[in-house]
Amino acid sequence: MTADSLSAPYTVEFPFERTVGPKIGTFLGGLRDGQLYGVRTARGVLCAPLEFEPETGAETGELVPVANTGTVTSWTWVRSRPGDPVPHDFAWALIAIDGTIGALFHAVDAGGDSGRMATGMRVRARWRAERVGQLSDIECFEVAS
Amino acid sequence: MTEVLPEPVTTMPNPFRMDYTYVAGTGRSVFLRGLAERKLIARRCAGCGQVYLPPPEFCSRCLTELDAPFELDGRGVVSTFCVVSFPFPGQRIDPPYVVAHIQPHGAGTRLMHLVREIGPEDVHIGMEVEPVWVSDDELGTSLLSIRHFRPVHKGGADA
């Protein structure tokens, strides 16, 4: 009976803006400047930063520049869709930035070949030429071996 | 460290966008095709007597198939309403304007639509309204075939 049914495109869209705290704000400012930052905590330098430690509620400390390379700790392969950061199939991954604790969630461009993906693989940030202070200032991470 | 830190960012865009395909279903498609002909098509449940506008295929209370479609004239009463005073992206009309739940005469359900040709301060619950249809070339299988509802002026033969 689907032939009897009308259908139409339907888009739900909300142009939200959210405020960020001082630590994440500085982290985003670093992205705009092409430099990753982490935040000092009792456990080590946390990247991506948080305003407060989840377990103790303690305020996190000063921001420090960190490397733009890291190690993939987990990943999932996806098909590229309109609006995605990579124009061909790619991986969403958790990336442990070198010298930090925590994980940064971002896209990894493996040239469309999921066979190049592995946990433990080395990746490097690919920066956009025009940056505005958003996580998308890193276009994606690319294989760095 | 005496590093000069970047100037902090204070806000970040956080857009939410989902692209769907809306599938009306067989029952509601009858209603939508009716709108393209300036008809409001309802169906009654033989089990409980509920009249649905727009009608699905099955009664949501009895789960039985609804009776044959029939037409309502679209006049009804405002059962509740709100005055939209807030601008937002994609808005079709300049605020303030009135959006109402309208219960058409003969229907057990309500339609949501605009109430215009009256000041927002004069709209009230229980007032009788009638549909104003768009011109022939604008008619389509959509509730937008009704431009808005307006107060029924008793005895008035305005067209």
mmCIF file of N, CA and C in Angstrom, chain A residues 1-8, chain B residues 21-34 43 54-58 65 141:
data_model
loop_
_atom_site.group_PDB
_atom_site.id
_atom_site.type_symbol
_atom_site.label_atom_id
_atom_site.label_comp_id
_atom_site.label_asym_id
_atom_site.label_seq_id
_atom_site.Cartn_x
_atom_site.Cartn_y
_atom_site.Cartn_z
ATOM 1 N N MET A 1 0.831 -1.214 0.000
ATOM 2 C CA MET A 1 0.000 0.000 0.000
ATOM 3 C C MET A 1 0.862 1.260 0.000
ATOM 4 N N THR A 2 2.195 1.111 0.036
ATOM 5 C CA THR A 2 3.028 2.310 0.101
ATOM 6 C C THR A 2 2.861 3.167 -1.150
ATOM 7 N N ALA A 3 2.447 2.559 -2.266
ATOM 8 C CA ALA A 3 2.249 3.342 -3.481
ATOM 9 C C ALA A 3 1.128 4.369 -3.286
ATOM 10 N N ASP A 4 0.206 4.078 -2.352
ATOM 11 C CA ASP A 4 -0.895 5.005 -2.086
ATOM 12 C C ASP A 4 -0.492 6.118 -1.143
ATOM 13 N N SER A 5 0.680 6.000 -0.572
ATOM 14 C CA SER A 5 1.072 6.943 0.470
ATOM 15 C C SER A 5 1.902 8.092 -0.095
ATOM 16 N N LEU A 6 1.568 9.277 0.321
ATOM 17 C CA LEU A 6 2.380 10.442 -0.018
ATOM 18 C C LEU A 6 3.613 10.469 0.882
ATOM 19 N N SER A 7 4.686 11.024 0.370
ATOM 20 C CA SER A 7 5.856 11.230 1.208
ATOM 21 C C SER A 7 6.515 12.534 0.782
ATOM 22 N N ALA A 8 7.297 13.093 1.667
ATOM 23 C CA ALA A 8 7.934 14.380 1.381
ATOM 24 C C ALA A 8 9.174 14.519 2.240
ATOM 25 N N THR B 21 12.534 11.640 5.684
ATOM 26 C CA THR B 21 11.476 11.545 4.684
ATOM 27 C C THR B 21 10.197 11.260 5.446
ATOM 28 N N TYR B 22 9.243 12.171 5.345
ATOM 29 C CA TYR B 22 7.966 11.970 6.014
ATOM 30 C C TYR B 22 7.081 11.103 5.123
ATOM 31 N N VAL B 23 6.627 9.992 5.657
ATOM 32 C CA VAL B 23 5.714 9.106 4.927
ATOM 33 C C VAL B 23 4.349 9.231 5.589
ATOM 34 N N ALA B 24 3.385 9.738 4.824
ATOM 35 C CA ALA B 24 2.088 10.074 5.415
ATOM 36 C C ALA B 24 1.285 8.818 5.754
ATOM 37 N N GLY B 25 1.470 7.752 5.011
ATOM 38 C CA GLY B 25 0.645 6.561 5.199
ATOM 39 C C GLY B 25 -0.628 6.663 4.373
ATOM 40 N N THR B 26 -1.227 5.519 4.124
ATOM 41 C CA THR B 26 -2.407 5.451 3.248
ATOM 42 C C THR B 26 -3.544 6.318 3.786
ATOM 43 N N GLY B 27 -3.817 6.183 5.079
ATOM 44 C CA GLY B 27 -4.949 6.906 5.656
ATOM 45 C C GLY B 27 -4.774 8.413 5.566
ATOM 46 N N ARG B 28 -3.649 8.924 6.033
ATOM 47 C CA ARG B 28 -3.469 10.379 6.034
ATOM 48 C C ARG B 28 -3.271 10.925 4.633
ATOM 49 N N SER B 29 -2.853 10.072 3.700
ATOM 50 C CA SER B 29 -2.714 10.551 2.324
ATOM 51 C C SER B 29 -4.082 10.908 1.742
ATOM 52 N N VAL B 30 -5.134 10.181 2.160
ATOM 53 C CA VAL B 30 -6.498 10.508 1.716
ATOM 54 C C VAL B 30 -6.839 11.930 2.163
ATOM 55 N N PHE B 31 -6.516 12.231 3.390
ATOM 56 C CA PHE B 31 -6.749 13.573 3.947
ATOM 57 C C PHE B 31 -5.962 14.630 3.169
ATOM 58 N N LEU B 32 -4.673 14.342 2.918
ATOM 59 C CA LEU B 32 -3.812 15.330 2.252
ATOM 60 C C LEU B 32 -4.262 15.573 0.813
ATOM 61 N N ARG B 33 -4.682 14.495 0.127
ATOM 62 C CA ARG B 33 -5.183 14.680 -1.247
ATOM 63 C C ARG B 33 -6.473 15.488 -1.241
ATOM 64 N N GLY B 34 -7.264 15.325 -0.196
ATOM 65 C CA GLY B 34 -8.487 16.126 -0.059
ATOM 66 C C GLY B 34 -8.169 17.610 0.048
ATOM 67 N N ARG B 43 -12.926 10.558 9.032
ATOM 68 C CA ARG B 43 -13.467 9.194 9.105
ATOM 69 C C ARG B 43 -13.886 8.906 10.539
ATOM 70 N N PRO B 54 -7.108 14.944 10.962
ATOM 71 C CA PRO B 54 -7.028 13.990 9.852
ATOM 72 C C PRO B 54 -7.216 12.559 10.327
ATOM 73 N N PRO B 55 -7.749 11.715 9.429
ATOM 74 C CA PRO B 55 -7.994 10.326 9.807
ATOM 75 C C PRO B 55 -6.826 9.407 9.492
ATOM 76 N N PRO B 56 -6.448 8.576 10.436
ATOM 77 C CA PRO B 56 -5.544 7.472 10.103
ATOM 78 C C PRO B 56 -6.375 6.343 9.490
ATOM 79 N N GLU B 57 -5.819 5.162 9.383
ATOM 80 C CA GLU B 57 -6.594 4.037 8.858
ATOM 81 C C GLU B 57 -7.366 3.326 9.956
ATOM 82 N N PHE B 58 -6.769 3.333 11.150
ATOM 83 C CA PHE B 58 -7.347 2.553 12.247
ATOM 84 C C PHE B 58 -7.594 3.458 13.454
ATOM 85 N N GLU B 65 -10.615 -0.761 11.790
ATOM 86 C CA GLU B 65 -10.516 0.089 10.614
ATOM 87 C C GLU B 65 -11.652 1.105 10.621
ATOM 88 N N THR B 141 -1.088 19.060 -1.558
ATOM 89 C CA THR B 141 -1.428 18.014 -0.582
ATOM 90 C C THR B 141 -0.781 18.341 0.756
#
